[in-house]
């Protein structure tokens, strides 16, 4: 129970990595503000935590909406009195298409969710984290940080690269407040985000990549699990990582070293 008495805000907690992290941190004693834009799924996450003996409140908000995110953070702090951990995980793959076919509204939607959403989450959380220090963890990706072979994923990859830069800037800025900022960069993980990707004419933007057999060497091409990423989030959020900040950690079974 190494997070006993701590309060954690987790965005994108209705499914996948966010849900796995919410359940894992709750098992370690954290009181969780589980946030999603979908009411039904986030209430299920909160209910699962409560049924397992933990504490959680569901927060419904669009991470790209200023007013909704301010209210969500305020509601969480009002409920539990403090904020110690932020897992800025919400994100979308969005539309993957050649740059001359990718429409401005499609670009804006990906930027709004992935980058503005991360900014707003941290923007409203930091005043509370400054009270006693804490940890911020951001979900980026191998795309845009170590691999560049996902055809048409320009908007997505740009947001992921920007999240790493944001974390490194903030690691320096917030260090004096005892706030650490780190990034997890997953490869192929067993979530629904790939199925929700809208790909259009990506073969036009594709350049073949050659690599040894087995795109995920550690597992023989089996994807990692959301629970494995949640374990990394727990470590970075905990005092065990007290001297780690400004650090991206790739969790991909060596996938990004080949592709």
mmCIF file with all atom_site columns, C-alpha atoms in Angstrom, residues 3 7 28 36 64 111 149 191 198 259:
data_model
loop_
_atom_site.group_PDB
_atom_site.id
_atom_site.type_symbol
_atom_site.label_atom_id
_atom_site.label_alt_id
_atom_site.label_comp_id
_atom_site.label_asym_id
_atom_site.label_entity_id
_atom_site.label_seq_id
_atom_site.pdbx_PDB_ins_code
_atom_site.Cartn_x
_atom_site.Cartn_y
_atom_site.Cartn_z
_atom_site.occupancy
_atom_site.B_iso_or_equiv
_atom_site.pdbx_formal_charge
_atom_site.auth_seq_id
_atom_site.auth_comp_id
_atom_site.auth_asym_id
_atom_site.auth_atom_id
_atom_site.pdbx_PDB_model_num
ATOM 1  C CA . UNK A 1 3   ? 0.283   5.060  -2.170  1.00 0.00 ? 3   UNK A CA 1
ATOM 2  C CA . UNK A 1 7   ? -4.813  11.134 -4.429  1.00 0.00 ? 7   UNK A CA 1
ATOM 3  C CA . UNK A 1 28  ? -1.788  0.456  -3.655  1.00 0.00 ? 28  UNK A CA 1
ATOM 4  C CA . UNK A 1 36  ? -13.162 9.950  -19.192 1.00 0.00 ? 36  UNK A CA 1
ATOM 5  C CA . UNK A 1 64  ? -9.564  19.359 -24.482 1.00 0.00 ? 64  UNK A CA 1
ATOM 6  C CA . UNK A 1 111 ? -3.836  18.134 -31.372 1.00 0.00 ? 111 UNK A CA 1
ATOM 7  C CA . UNK A 1 149 ? 7.404   4.425  -39.854 1.00 0.00 ? 149 UNK A CA 1
ATOM 8  C CA . UNK A 1 191 ? -5.827  -1.712 -26.081 1.00 0.00 ? 191 UNK A CA 1
ATOM 9  C CA . UNK A 1 198 ? -9.005  6.140  -38.970 1.00 0.00 ? 198 UNK A CA 1
ATOM 10 C CA . UNK A 1 259 ? 10.970  -0.546 -36.780 1.00 0.00 ? 259 UNK A CA 1
#
